Amino acid sequence: MTQKIILITGASSGIGKETAKTLINEGHIVYAAARRLQNMKDLKEIGGLPLQMDITEEQDIIKTVNTIIDNHKKIDILINNAGYAIYGAVEDTTISDARRQFEVNLFGLAKLTQLILPHMRNQKSGKIINISSIGGKMYTPLGAWYHATKHALEGWSDCLRLELKQFGIDVIIIEPGAIQTEFGDVMTAPMIKRSGNTAYKDLAEAIKKSTIDTYNKTGGGSPSSVIAKLILKSIKARRPKTRYSAGKYAKPLLFIRKYFGDRFFDKVIMSQVK
Ligand code: NAP
């Protein structure tokens, strides 16, 4: 495979870092973006190119794109991975926290994509890989705003695929299941702060327990390498699938969601947070 110029966001931990490592080791030129530059020293040591970028800051996004275009005159692959989950009851979550969730998980990556598209159109090629979630197809209690962003990303990506087919640009959706990263820790403490002392406290405590079981206990979730390999597969594919899913719980939950009714799915999900 010829060497590609790749930008991946959220590369300071979890899925993003593992994917960056995999792609660097495959011989590609990998720009790794995140806020915590110090957490990407290991990527630099193996040949990666870390860039400090807050996905909610337009100036950071512009600077990132300009750096890559100045150096290479093109970007072959954009991996929109940066993201996090806010959990907490809808009643307990401020609209400002909800807006921030959309800024990071949707509008930030949308701005970045907009700035890269003219270059991919000129090249008449490119791949935009959006890291959604099985949570873009299904739902969990107290996760309304997270699921809203990922459901939105799914629809947004589908529309983008239709727009970009004429220019030879692929849009690929990745739907991870439970992957052991910093994701659980980032989500749990603020959820307990929001809903740990309200009418939703029992649910919040139950979700905290199941989140710890999934993200912090051996075998509770899959390693990030499962998704890194899937992303690599989608990059290597001459005609990639529109969607890929993998990781713990991904296949069974997507199957139940697709073929059974809402009430049945409600029961399955609620049985996991007792
Ligand atoms: P993670 O270990 O917490 O990594 C999240 C990454 O996003 C970090 O590198 C973080 O970097 C970056 N990020 C967060 N806010 C940002 C901001 N404002 N600007 C720039 N970067 C920001 O979690 P992960 O599991 O690898 O998550 C990666 C993606 O996978 C997310 O989109 C997540 O929704 C999705 N996903 C994860 C799972 C799972 O079970 N882990 C399941 C389905 C989908 P900095 O903090 O350094 O900026």
Tab-separated table of N, CA and C and ligand atoms in Angstrom, residues 10-16 34-36 53-56 81-84 100 104 131-134 146 150 176-179 181-183 186 215, ligand 1:
chain	number	residue	atom	x	y	z
A	10	GLY	N	-8.049	12.911	18.542
A	10	GLY	CA	-8.210	12.110	19.768
A	10	GLY	C	-7.122	11.058	19.895
A	11	ALA	N	-5.892	11.445	19.528
A	11	ALA	CA	-4.797	10.463	19.463
A	11	ALA	C	-3.991	10.391	20.763
A	12	SER	N	-4.432	11.096	21.808
A	12	SER	CA	-3.644	11.087	23.049
A	12	SER	C	-3.998	9.915	23.950
A	13	SER	N	-5.026	9.142	23.581
A	13	SER	CA	-5.369	7.980	24.411
A	13	SER	C	-6.271	7.016	23.651
A	14	GLY	N	-6.489	5.853	24.241
A	14	GLY	CA	-7.503	4.905	23.770
A	14	GLY	C	-7.414	4.501	22.307
A	15	ILE	N	-8.560	4.507	21.663
A	15	ILE	CA	-8.685	4.051	20.269
A	15	ILE	C	-7.802	4.880	19.339
A	16	GLY	N	-7.787	6.191	19.558
A	16	GLY	CA	-7.026	7.087	18.679
A	16	GLY	C	-5.539	6.811	18.751
A	34	ALA	N	-4.660	16.159	19.462
A	34	ALA	CA	-5.422	16.116	20.725
A	34	ALA	C	-5.012	17.331	21.544
A	35	ARG	N	-5.694	17.549	22.679
A	35	ARG	CA	-5.313	18.674	23.537
A	35	ARG	C	-4.040	18.352	24.320
A	36	ARG	N	-3.905	17.100	24.796
A	36	ARG	CA	-2.772	16.746	25.672
A	36	ARG	C	-1.557	16.292	24.847
A	53	MET	N	-4.409	20.255	19.435
A	53	MET	CA	-5.636	20.785	18.839
A	53	MET	C	-6.836	20.477	19.736
A	54	ASP	N	-7.532	21.554	20.097
A	54	ASP	CA	-8.829	21.375	20.766
A	54	ASP	C	-9.862	21.401	19.649
A	55	ILE	N	-10.629	20.358	19.520
A	55	ILE	CA	-11.559	20.225	18.393
A	55	ILE	C	-12.703	21.256	18.459
A	56	THR	N	-12.830	21.937	19.604
A	56	THR	CA	-13.872	22.970	19.711
A	56	THR	C	-13.329	24.368	19.381
A	81	ASN	N	-11.973	10.952	15.341
A	81	ASN	CA	-12.098	10.018	16.465
A	81	ASN	C	-12.351	10.717	17.810
A	82	ALA	N	-11.870	11.961	17.970
A	82	ALA	CA	-11.992	12.641	19.270
A	82	ALA	C	-13.446	12.629	19.725
A	83	GLY	N	-13.649	12.316	20.980
A	83	GLY	CA	-15.023	12.316	21.484
A	83	GLY	C	-15.058	11.881	22.928
A	84	TYR	N	-16.177	12.124	23.566
A	84	TYR	CA	-16.381	11.673	24.951
A	84	TYR	C	-17.878	11.560	25.178
A	100	ARG	N	-21.885	21.483	24.665
A	100	ARG	CA	-20.448	21.153	24.629
A	100	ARG	C	-20.278	19.732	24.041
A	104	VAL	N	-17.996	18.928	20.651
A	104	VAL	CA	-16.868	17.991	20.525
A	104	VAL	C	-17.213	16.848	19.570
A	131	ILE	N	-15.566	7.942	13.681
A	131	ILE	CA	-15.732	6.988	14.780
A	131	ILE	C	-17.037	7.323	15.492
A	132	SER	N	-18.037	6.542	15.164
A	132	SER	CA	-19.341	6.679	15.811
A	132	SER	C	-19.334	5.761	17.016
A	133	SER	N	-20.329	4.880	17.107
A	133	SER	CA	-20.442	3.964	18.248
A	133	SER	C	-21.627	3.052	17.956
A	134	ILE	N	-21.667	1.896	18.638
A	134	ILE	CA	-22.942	1.154	18.566
A	134	ILE	C	-24.023	2.039	19.198
A	146	TYR	N	-25.189	11.848	24.808
A	146	TYR	CA	-24.136	11.116	24.070
A	146	TYR	C	-24.769	10.412	22.870
A	150	LYS	N	-24.135	10.720	18.693
A	150	LYS	CA	-23.695	9.610	17.837
A	150	LYS	C	-24.781	9.242	16.815
A	176	PRO	N	-17.711	1.163	17.324
A	176	PRO	CA	-17.140	0.302	18.364
A	176	PRO	C	-18.193	-0.117	19.392
A	177	GLY	N	-17.983	-1.322	19.934
A	177	GLY	CA	-18.748	-1.729	21.123
A	177	GLY	C	-17.996	-1.227	22.338
A	178	ALA	N	-17.954	-2.031	23.426
A	178	ALA	CA	-17.265	-1.589	24.645
A	178	ALA	C	-15.765	-1.811	24.508
A	179	ILE	N	-14.997	-0.721	24.522
A	179	ILE	CA	-13.547	-0.765	24.336
A	179	ILE	C	-12.889	-0.152	25.572
A	181	THR	N	-10.779	1.962	27.405
A	181	THR	CA	-9.979	3.179	27.204
A	181	THR	C	-10.245	4.096	28.405
A	182	GLU	N	-9.921	5.383	28.275
A	182	GLU	CA	-10.241	6.333	29.352
A	182	GLU	C	-11.726	6.711	29.354
A	183	PHE	N	-12.438	6.242	28.334
A	183	PHE	CA	-13.838	6.604	28.103
A	183	PHE	C	-14.719	6.480	29.375
A	186	VAL	N	-13.770	9.077	32.102
A	186	VAL	CA	-14.161	10.435	31.694
A	186	VAL	C	-15.669	10.627	31.924
A	215	TYR	N	-15.304	-1.197	31.811
A	215	TYR	CA	-14.098	-0.483	31.354
A	215	TYR	C	-12.849	-0.744	32.183
B	1	NAP	P1	-10.597	8.150	25.352
B	1	NAP	O1	-9.536	7.176	25.714
B	1	NAP	O2	-11.205	8.978	26.423
B	1	NAP	O3	-10.033	9.104	24.182
B	1	NAP	C1	-10.739	10.237	23.769
B	1	NAP	C2	-9.839	11.122	22.922
B	1	NAP	O4	-10.598	12.256	22.497
B	1	NAP	C3	-8.632	11.622	23.688
B	1	NAP	O5	-7.474	11.513	22.888
B	1	NAP	C4	-8.961	13.074	23.959
B	1	NAP	O6	-7.768	13.859	23.919
B	1	NAP	C5	-9.837	13.425	22.743
B	1	NAP	N1	-10.678	14.585	23.024
B	1	NAP	C6	-11.669	14.704	23.935
B	1	NAP	N2	-12.151	15.961	23.946
B	1	NAP	C7	-11.428	16.647	23.015
B	1	NAP	C8	-11.402	17.997	22.575
B	1	NAP	N3	-12.211	18.938	23.076
B	1	NAP	N4	-10.527	18.344	21.596
B	1	NAP	C9	-9.678	17.445	21.077
B	1	NAP	N5	-9.623	16.160	21.468
B	1	NAP	C10	-10.482	15.780	22.434
B	1	NAP	O7	-11.828	7.409	24.648
B	1	NAP	P2	-11.932	6.405	23.389
B	1	NAP	O8	-12.772	5.291	23.852
B	1	NAP	O9	-10.633	6.125	22.796
B	1	NAP	O10	-12.828	7.303	22.415
B	1	NAP	C11	-12.516	7.534	21.063
B	1	NAP	C12	-13.804	7.583	20.251
B	1	NAP	O11	-14.417	6.292	20.286
B	1	NAP	C13	-14.849	8.564	20.779
B	1	NAP	O12	-15.446	9.250	19.698
B	1	NAP	C14	-15.871	7.649	21.460
B	1	NAP	O13	-17.162	8.212	21.469
B	1	NAP	C15	-15.789	6.428	20.568
B	1	NAP	N6	-16.295	5.206	21.177
B	1	NAP	C16	-15.695	4.653	22.277
B	1	NAP	C17	-16.199	3.493	22.837
B	1	NAP	C18	-15.588	2.814	24.040
B	1	NAP	O14	-16.203	1.872	24.564
B	1	NAP	N7	-14.423	3.208	24.483
B	1	NAP	C19	-17.337	2.904	22.274
B	1	NAP	C20	-17.931	3.481	21.178
B	1	NAP	C21	-17.403	4.634	20.631
B	1	NAP	P3	-7.419	15.096	24.874
B	1	NAP	O15	-8.171	14.917	26.152
B	1	NAP	O16	-5.927	15.024	25.019
B	1	NAP	O17	-7.836	16.287	24.084
